[in-house]
mmCIF file of C-alpha atoms in Angstrom:
data_model
loop_
_atom_site.group_PDB
_atom_site.id
_atom_site.type_symbol
_atom_site.label_atom_id
_atom_site.label_comp_id
_atom_site.label_asym_id
_atom_site.label_seq_id
_atom_site.Cartn_x
_atom_site.Cartn_y
_atom_site.Cartn_z
ATOM 1 C CA MET A 84 9.317 -237.688 -1.581
ATOM 2 C CA ASP A 85 7.405 -240.275 0.609
ATOM 3 C CA SER A 86 4.525 -241.888 -1.266
ATOM 4 C CA PRO A 87 0.954 -241.517 0.032
ATOM 5 C CA THR A 88 0.638 -245.233 0.272
ATOM 6 C CA ALA A 89 3.517 -245.514 2.858
ATOM 7 C CA SER A 90 2.177 -242.614 4.983
ATOM 8 C CA ALA A 91 -1.297 -244.038 5.019
ATOM 9 C CA GLY A 92 -0.099 -247.414 5.871
ATOM 10 C CA GLY A 93 1.840 -246.307 9.013
ATOM 11 C CA HIS A 94 5.301 -247.285 7.691
ATOM 12 C CA ASP A 95 6.745 -243.840 8.548
ATOM 13 C CA PRO A 96 10.340 -244.645 10.083
ATOM 14 C CA GLN A 97 9.838 -242.027 12.890
ATOM 15 C CA HIS A 98 6.549 -243.317 13.847
ATOM 16 C CA GLN A 99 7.918 -246.915 14.095
ATOM 17 C CA ALA A 100 10.872 -245.726 16.228
ATOM 18 C CA LEU A 101 8.397 -244.027 18.785
ATOM 19 C CA GLN A 102 6.420 -247.206 18.955
ATOM 20 C CA SER A 103 9.359 -249.319 19.604
ATOM 21 C CA SER A 104 10.627 -246.959 22.271
ATOM 22 C CA ALA A 105 7.325 -246.987 24.125
ATOM 23 C CA ALA A 106 7.096 -250.902 23.872
ATOM 24 C CA SER A 107 10.777 -251.188 25.235
ATOM 25 C CA SER A 108 9.938 -248.909 28.083
ATOM 26 C CA GLU A 109 6.812 -250.876 29.065
ATOM 27 C CA THR A 110 8.719 -254.128 28.736
ATOM 28 C CA ALA A 111 11.554 -252.926 30.952
ATOM 29 C CA HIS A 112 8.952 -251.647 33.605
ATOM 30 C CA ASP A 113 7.331 -255.057 33.660
ATOM 31 C CA VAL A 114 10.719 -256.872 33.977
ATOM 32 C CA ASP A 115 11.622 -254.728 36.832
ATOM 33 C CA LEU A 116 8.364 -255.489 38.612
ATOM 34 C CA GLU A 117 8.764 -259.209 38.033
ATOM 35 C CA ARG A 118 12.408 -258.974 39.067
ATOM 36 C CA ASP A 119 11.344 -257.244 42.333
ATOM 37 C CA GLY A 120 8.633 -259.811 42.832
ATOM 38 C CA ALA A 121 10.980 -262.728 42.216
ATOM 39 C CA ALA A 122 13.567 -261.230 44.629
ATOM 40 C CA THR A 123 11.102 -260.923 47.483
ATOM 41 C CA GLY A 124 9.179 -263.943 46.650
ATOM 42 C CA THR A 125 5.928 -262.020 46.117
ATOM 43 C CA PRO A 126 3.814 -261.663 42.845
ATOM 44 C CA PRO A 127 4.117 -258.408 40.804
ATOM 45 C CA THR A 128 0.936 -257.038 42.046
ATOM 46 C CA ALA A 129 2.074 -257.366 45.729
ATOM 47 C CA ALA A 130 5.483 -255.808 44.698
ATOM 48 C CA VAL A 131 3.532 -252.833 43.306
ATOM 49 C CA THR A 132 1.505 -252.465 46.544
ATOM 50 C CA ALA A 133 4.617 -252.622 48.653
ATOM 51 C CA ALA A 134 6.287 -250.039 46.536
ATOM 52 C CA ALA A 135 3.325 -247.702 46.990
ATOM 53 C CA ALA A 136 3.331 -248.211 50.753
ATOM 54 C CA ALA A 137 7.068 -247.411 50.844
ATOM 55 C CA ALA A 138 6.430 -244.256 48.770
ATOM 56 C CA ALA A 139 3.744 -243.136 51.326
ATOM 57 C CA ALA A 140 6.074 -243.900 54.187
ATOM 58 C CA ARG A 141 8.773 -241.687 52.506
ATOM 59 C CA ILE A 142 6.336 -238.915 52.003
ATOM 60 C CA LEU A 143 5.391 -239.071 55.693
ATOM 61 C CA HIS A 144 9.001 -239.236 56.573
ATOM 62 C CA ASP A 145 9.736 -236.189 54.479
ATOM 63 C CA GLU A 146 6.836 -234.210 56.165
ATOM 64 C CA LYS A 147 8.208 -234.964 59.586
ATOM 65 C CA GLN A 148 11.807 -233.951 58.459
ATOM 66 C CA SER A 149 10.456 -230.756 57.149
ATOM 67 C CA GLY A 150 8.587 -229.916 60.298
ATOM 68 C CA TYR A 151 5.256 -229.632 58.642
ATOM 69 C CA VAL A 152 2.488 -231.569 60.330
ATOM 70 C CA THR A 153 -1.023 -231.979 58.635
ATOM 71 C CA TRP A 154 -3.829 -234.433 58.546
ATOM 72 C CA SER A 155 -2.803 -237.991 57.539
ATOM 73 C CA GLY A 156 -5.767 -238.134 54.944
ATOM 74 C CA PRO A 157 -9.484 -237.333 54.621
ATOM 75 C CA ASP A 158 -10.228 -240.151 57.245
ATOM 76 C CA ASP A 159 -7.819 -238.996 59.782
ATOM 77 C CA PRO A 160 -9.380 -240.014 63.223
ATOM 78 C CA ASP A 161 -7.801 -236.905 64.850
ATOM 79 C CA HIS A 162 -9.957 -234.628 62.619
ATOM 80 C CA PRO A 163 -13.092 -233.536 64.587
ATOM 81 C CA GLN A 164 -15.418 -234.388 61.613
ATOM 82 C CA ASN A 165 -14.108 -238.008 61.764
ATOM 83 C CA TRP A 166 -14.913 -238.491 65.464
ATOM 84 C CA PRO A 167 -17.357 -241.269 66.474
ATOM 85 C CA LEU A 168 -21.016 -240.340 66.527
ATOM 86 C CA ARG A 169 -21.218 -240.702 70.270
ATOM 87 C CA THR A 170 -18.352 -238.192 70.790
ATOM 88 C CA LYS A 171 -20.101 -235.744 68.561
ATOM 89 C CA LEU A 172 -23.278 -236.094 70.370
ATOM 90 C CA ARG A 173 -21.586 -235.788 73.721
ATOM 91 C CA VAL A 174 -19.923 -232.481 72.482
ATOM 92 C CA SER A 175 -23.367 -231.190 71.239
ATOM 93 C CA LEU A 176 -24.885 -231.875 74.552
ATOM 94 C CA LEU A 177 -22.259 -229.972 76.450
ATOM 95 C CA LEU A 178 -22.359 -227.102 74.127
ATOM 96 C CA THR A 179 -26.149 -226.923 74.655
ATOM 97 C CA CYS A 180 -25.549 -226.977 78.460
ATOM 98 C CA ILE A 181 -23.100 -224.146 78.159
ATOM 99 C CA THR A 182 -25.421 -222.023 75.994
ATOM 100 C CA LEU A 183 -28.315 -222.807 78.352
ATOM 101 C CA GLY A 184 -26.485 -221.468 81.382
ATOM 102 C CA VAL A 185 -25.623 -218.120 79.720
ATOM 103 C CA SER A 186 -28.879 -217.615 78.170
ATOM 104 C CA VAL A 187 -31.053 -218.458 81.135
ATOM 105 C CA GLY A 188 -29.006 -216.092 83.265
ATOM 106 C CA SER A 189 -29.995 -213.201 81.066
ATOM 107 C CA SER A 190 -33.720 -213.260 82.250
ATOM 108 C CA ILE A 191 -33.586 -215.083 85.567
ATOM 109 C CA PHE A 192 -32.943 -211.727 87.548
ATOM 110 C CA GLY A 193 -36.359 -210.292 86.487
ATOM 111 C CA PRO A 194 -38.642 -212.262 88.739
ATOM 112 C CA GLY A 195 -36.768 -211.208 91.912
ATOM 113 C CA ALA A 196 -36.508 -207.488 90.833
ATOM 114 C CA GLN A 197 -39.280 -206.498 93.105
ATOM 115 C CA GLU A 198 -37.620 -208.004 96.215
ATOM 116 C CA PHE A 199 -34.336 -206.461 95.052
ATOM 117 C CA GLU A 200 -36.046 -203.013 95.046
ATOM 118 C CA GLN A 201 -37.500 -203.508 98.539
ATOM 119 C CA GLU A 202 -34.223 -204.658 100.011
ATOM 120 C CA TYR A 203 -32.091 -201.878 98.804
ATOM 121 C CA GLY A 204 -34.799 -199.074 98.523
ATOM 122 C CA VAL A 205 -34.321 -198.426 94.810
ATOM 123 C CA GLY A 206 -36.826 -197.808 92.013
ATOM 124 C CA SER A 207 -37.719 -200.081 89.222
ATOM 125 C CA GLU A 208 -35.507 -197.945 86.856
ATOM 126 C CA VAL A 209 -32.435 -199.239 88.855
ATOM 127 C CA ALA A 210 -33.775 -202.860 89.247
ATOM 128 C CA VAL A 211 -34.249 -203.311 85.520
ATOM 129 C CA LEU A 212 -30.483 -202.594 85.096
ATOM 130 C CA GLY A 213 -29.900 -206.027 86.488
ATOM 131 C CA THR A 214 -31.271 -207.365 83.139
ATOM 132 C CA SER A 215 -30.428 -204.659 80.724
ATOM 133 C CA LEU A 216 -26.734 -204.388 81.874
ATOM 134 C CA TYR A 217 -26.210 -208.145 81.533
ATOM 135 C CA LEU A 218 -27.455 -207.885 77.926
ATOM 136 C CA LEU A 219 -25.150 -204.869 77.279
ATOM 137 C CA GLY A 220 -22.391 -207.213 78.191
ATOM 138 C CA PHE A 221 -23.337 -209.276 75.157
ATOM 139 C CA VAL A 222 -22.527 -206.239 73.115
ATOM 140 C CA PHE A 223 -19.068 -205.700 74.342
ATOM 141 C CA GLY A 224 -17.953 -209.303 74.797
ATOM 142 C CA PRO A 225 -18.297 -210.966 71.391
ATOM 143 C CA PRO A 226 -15.882 -208.579 69.617
ATOM 144 C CA PHE A 227 -13.133 -209.820 71.945
ATOM 145 C CA TRP A 228 -14.087 -213.385 72.412
ATOM 146 C CA GLY A 229 -14.598 -214.171 68.720
ATOM 147 C CA PRO A 230 -11.037 -213.455 67.590
ATOM 148 C CA VAL A 231 -9.561 -214.940 70.628
ATOM 149 C CA SER A 232 -11.237 -218.324 69.721
ATOM 150 C CA GLU A 233 -9.544 -218.243 66.222
ATOM 151 C CA LYS A 234 -6.189 -217.773 67.880
ATOM 152 C CA PHE A 235 -6.465 -220.074 70.918
ATOM 153 C CA GLY A 236 -9.136 -222.539 69.881
ATOM 154 C CA ARG A 237 -12.842 -222.943 71.206
ATOM 155 C CA LYS A 238 -12.422 -224.720 74.369
ATOM 156 C CA VAL A 239 -10.197 -222.434 76.311
ATOM 157 C CA PRO A 240 -11.833 -218.999 75.704
ATOM 158 C CA MET A 241 -15.253 -220.476 75.979
ATOM 159 C CA LEU A 242 -14.602 -222.204 79.278
ATOM 160 C CA LEU A 243 -12.595 -219.296 80.565
ATOM 161 C CA GLY A 244 -15.504 -216.894 79.878
ATOM 162 C CA LEU A 245 -17.965 -219.157 81.496
ATOM 163 C CA ALA A 246 -15.827 -219.829 84.634
ATOM 164 C CA ILE A 247 -15.117 -216.100 85.179
ATOM 165 C CA GLY A 248 -18.755 -215.313 84.595
ATOM 166 C CA CYS A 249 -19.647 -217.749 87.248
ATOM 167 C CA VAL A 250 -17.410 -215.909 89.624
ATOM 168 C CA TRP A 251 -19.098 -212.613 88.819
ATOM 169 C CA THR A 252 -22.426 -214.382 89.425
ATOM 170 C CA VAL A 253 -21.385 -215.283 92.869
ATOM 171 C CA MET A 254 -20.300 -211.698 93.537
ATOM 172 C CA THR A 255 -23.742 -210.534 92.433
ATOM 173 C CA ALA A 256 -25.346 -213.169 94.765
ATOM 174 C CA VAL A 257 -23.577 -212.031 97.844
ATOM 175 C CA GLY A 258 -23.512 -208.225 97.019
ATOM 176 C CA GLN A 259 -24.285 -205.931 99.968
ATOM 177 C CA ASN A 260 -25.448 -202.926 97.911
ATOM 178 C CA ALA A 261 -27.176 -202.201 94.642
ATOM 179 C CA THR A 262 -24.146 -200.954 92.836
ATOM 180 C CA THR A 263 -22.139 -204.288 93.438
ATOM 181 C CA VAL A 264 -25.152 -206.230 92.172
ATOM 182 C CA ILE A 265 -25.653 -204.198 89.046
ATOM 183 C CA MET A 266 -22.015 -204.083 88.188
ATOM 184 C CA GLY A 267 -21.751 -207.856 88.798
ATOM 185 C CA ARG A 268 -24.541 -208.408 86.314
ATOM 186 C CA PHE A 269 -22.690 -206.375 83.659
ATOM 187 C CA LEU A 270 -19.519 -208.218 84.163
ATOM 188 C CA THR A 271 -21.251 -211.516 84.102
ATOM 189 C CA GLY A 272 -22.687 -210.642 80.631
ATOM 190 C CA VAL A 273 -19.331 -209.512 79.276
ATOM 191 C CA PHE A 274 -17.650 -212.845 80.223
ATOM 192 C CA GLY A 275 -20.760 -214.968 79.780
ATOM 193 C CA ALA A 276 -20.718 -213.631 76.127
ATOM 194 C CA ALA A 277 -17.767 -215.829 75.285
ATOM 195 C CA PRO A 278 -19.990 -218.997 74.705
ATOM 196 C CA VAL A 279 -22.382 -216.819 72.735
ATOM 197 C CA ALA A 280 -19.741 -215.611 70.405
ATOM 198 C CA ILE A 281 -17.987 -218.948 69.984
ATOM 199 C CA ILE A 282 -20.748 -221.344 70.056
ATOM 200 C CA GLY A 283 -21.779 -220.977 66.299
ATOM 201 C CA GLY A 284 -18.203 -222.081 65.244
ATOM 202 C CA ALA A 285 -17.831 -224.697 67.857
ATOM 203 C CA ALA A 286 -21.124 -226.403 66.743
ATOM 204 C CA THR A 287 -20.032 -226.791 63.170
ATOM 205 C CA ASP A 288 -16.322 -227.731 63.613
ATOM 206 C CA ASN A 289 -17.054 -231.461 64.227
ATOM 207 C CA TRP A 290 -19.957 -232.037 61.807
ATOM 208 C CA GLY A 291 -19.933 -232.380 57.984
ATOM 209 C CA PRO A 292 -21.836 -230.006 55.623
ATOM 210 C CA VAL A 293 -25.123 -231.976 55.735
ATOM 211 C CA ALA A 294 -25.438 -232.588 59.644
ATOM 212 C CA ARG A 295 -23.985 -229.363 60.782
ATOM 213 C CA GLY A 296 -27.231 -227.460 59.980
ATOM 214 C CA ILE A 297 -29.203 -229.662 62.345
ATOM 215 C CA ASN A 298 -26.633 -229.511 65.052
ATOM 216 C CA LEU A 299 -26.318 -225.710 64.800
ATOM 217 C CA THR A 300 -30.082 -225.353 65.006
ATOM 218 C CA VAL A 301 -30.302 -227.357 68.331
ATOM 219 C CA VAL A 302 -27.235 -225.809 69.947
ATOM 220 C CA VAL A 303 -27.759 -222.114 68.889
ATOM 221 C CA GLY A 304 -31.643 -222.441 69.310
ATOM 222 C CA THR A 305 -30.940 -222.659 73.068
ATOM 223 C CA THR A 306 -29.807 -219.130 72.874
ATOM 224 C CA PHE A 307 -33.279 -218.121 72.083
ATOM 225 C CA GLY A 308 -35.010 -220.809 74.369
ATOM 226 C CA GLY A 309 -33.044 -220.096 77.423
ATOM 227 C CA PRO A 310 -34.577 -216.649 78.094
ATOM 228 C CA LEU A 311 -37.947 -218.246 78.061
ATOM 229 C CA LEU A 312 -36.898 -220.651 80.867
ATOM 230 C CA GLY A 313 -35.447 -217.802 83.100
ATOM 231 C CA PRO A 314 -38.718 -216.278 84.225
ATOM 232 C CA ILE A 315 -40.283 -219.689 84.709
ATOM 233 C CA ILE A 316 -37.392 -220.882 86.998
ATOM 234 C CA GLY A 317 -37.054 -217.447 88.713
ATOM 235 C CA ASN A 318 -40.663 -217.180 89.594
ATOM 236 C CA TYR A 319 -40.777 -220.599 91.114
ATOM 237 C CA VAL A 320 -37.816 -219.819 93.167
ATOM 238 C CA VAL A 321 -39.129 -216.482 94.434
ATOM 239 C CA GLN A 322 -42.776 -217.927 95.046
ATOM 240 C CA ALA A 323 -41.052 -220.768 97.036
ATOM 241 C CA GLY A 324 -39.737 -218.087 99.454
ATOM 242 C CA LEU A 325 -36.045 -218.670 98.626
ATOM 243 C CA GLY A 326 -35.431 -215.067 97.693
ATOM 244 C CA TRP A 327 -34.050 -213.272 94.617
ATOM 245 C CA ARG A 328 -30.474 -214.187 95.583
ATOM 246 C CA TRP A 329 -31.162 -217.836 95.045
ATOM 247 C CA ASN A 330 -31.901 -217.150 91.474
ATOM 248 C CA LEU A 331 -28.284 -216.146 91.042
ATOM 249 C CA TRP A 332 -26.894 -218.960 93.136
ATOM 250 C CA ILE A 333 -28.780 -221.442 90.915
ATOM 251 C CA MET A 334 -27.119 -219.992 87.854
ATOM 252 C CA ALA A 335 -23.578 -219.875 89.620
ATOM 253 C CA ILE A 336 -23.918 -223.554 90.616
ATOM 254 C CA PHE A 337 -25.124 -224.672 87.187
ATOM 255 C CA THR A 338 -22.453 -222.804 85.203
ATOM 256 C CA GLY A 339 -19.737 -223.772 87.667
ATOM 257 C CA ALA A 340 -20.703 -227.472 87.353
ATOM 258 C CA VAL A 341 -20.832 -227.276 83.550
ATOM 259 C CA SER A 342 -17.448 -225.558 83.472
ATOM 260 C CA LEU A 343 -15.813 -228.456 85.582
ATOM 261 C CA VAL A 344 -17.423 -231.106 83.402
ATOM 262 C CA CYS A 345 -16.365 -229.515 80.115
ATOM 263 C CA VAL A 346 -12.741 -229.239 81.391
ATOM 264 C CA VAL A 347 -12.659 -232.998 81.312
ATOM 265 C CA ALA A 348 -15.302 -234.124 78.819
ATOM 266 C CA LEU A 349 -15.169 -231.406 76.062
ATOM 267 C CA PRO A 350 -12.345 -231.824 73.564
ATOM 268 C CA GLU A 351 -10.818 -229.019 71.547
ATOM 269 C CA LEU A 352 -13.006 -228.602 68.302
ATOM 270 C CA TYR A 353 -11.171 -225.981 66.150
ATOM 271 C CA PRO A 354 -9.236 -227.990 63.568
ATOM 272 C CA PRO A 355 -6.029 -225.822 63.569
ATOM 273 C CA SER A 356 -5.878 -226.057 67.366
ATOM 274 C CA VAL A 357 -6.237 -229.838 66.909
ATOM 275 C CA LEU A 358 -3.267 -229.954 64.629
ATOM 276 C CA LYS A 359 -1.279 -227.880 67.173
ATOM 277 C CA GLN A 360 -2.111 -230.574 69.758
ATOM 278 C CA LYS A 361 -1.070 -233.247 67.274
ATOM 279 C CA THR A 362 2.219 -231.397 66.720
ATOM 280 C CA LYS A 363 2.877 -231.390 70.473
ATOM 281 C CA ARG A 364 2.219 -235.040 70.694
ATOM 282 C CA LEU A 365 4.612 -235.846 67.835
ATOM 283 C CA ARG A 366 7.310 -233.772 69.386
ATOM 284 C CA LYS A 367 6.905 -235.636 72.566
ATOM 285 C CA GLU A 368 6.782 -239.184 70.867
ATOM 286 C CA THR A 369 9.869 -238.418 68.606
ATOM 287 C CA GLY A 370 11.819 -236.213 70.819
ATOM 288 C CA ASP A 371 12.235 -233.819 67.972
ATOM 289 C CA PRO A 372 11.405 -230.173 68.946
ATOM 290 C CA SER A 373 11.794 -229.005 65.321
ATOM 291 C CA ILE A 374 8.544 -230.602 64.202
#
């Protein structure tokens, strides 16, 4: 039977064996590091750093070999939230212009409604459809454009809807009967709803939790400010004697120009879609289609 004194004094043979094993392992690890440092002519600390870098390289190699592509870290420059501030501000400006073009178009038809009535001999009930059917398009468009943006990213669906809406605006501007004009306004609303449905997600993809609230307020706020500008612009055009069609031509020119600029200047914002672009780039650089 072991004496209490031996147990209290730490002289238990099993305890001493564990301490000796731990000390031997630590000594062997230090000797290995010193040997690696001596072999490469670098101090032990540098050897540890080199070993860590080599391990990270092996992990990256394994990811490429497995075909799995992800962000290289929290500071990956490809991630939209890590873009330079000037890029983020440029994106916010472009998104604001996109939203402005769609929202102003919702109310700019109204100031020319009286001329529209006189030209085609219709009543005010028909003329008001030029505004109400445009807004009705905002009802049918978002259930389609929202899910599409989750599949194909923000840029393509948003610009596609804006560009096609521009085409329908041109059709409305050159329409030779009331039916063509009214249907053109409805279809413009359906396709113009793409930016309205997508802009909320696009405005937060490239900003962190703190700043995204401010950016979202500015960009989405244009959705509510645009309809206030529509009657001001429209009344000015009508009073200048340009006619109700020029209200539509102005919107077609503006949305068309914004679409062309965004094709070049607006990057993809949705992180999963950005990863897809990164995957394509790696396939091209490495020549490995299995990535």
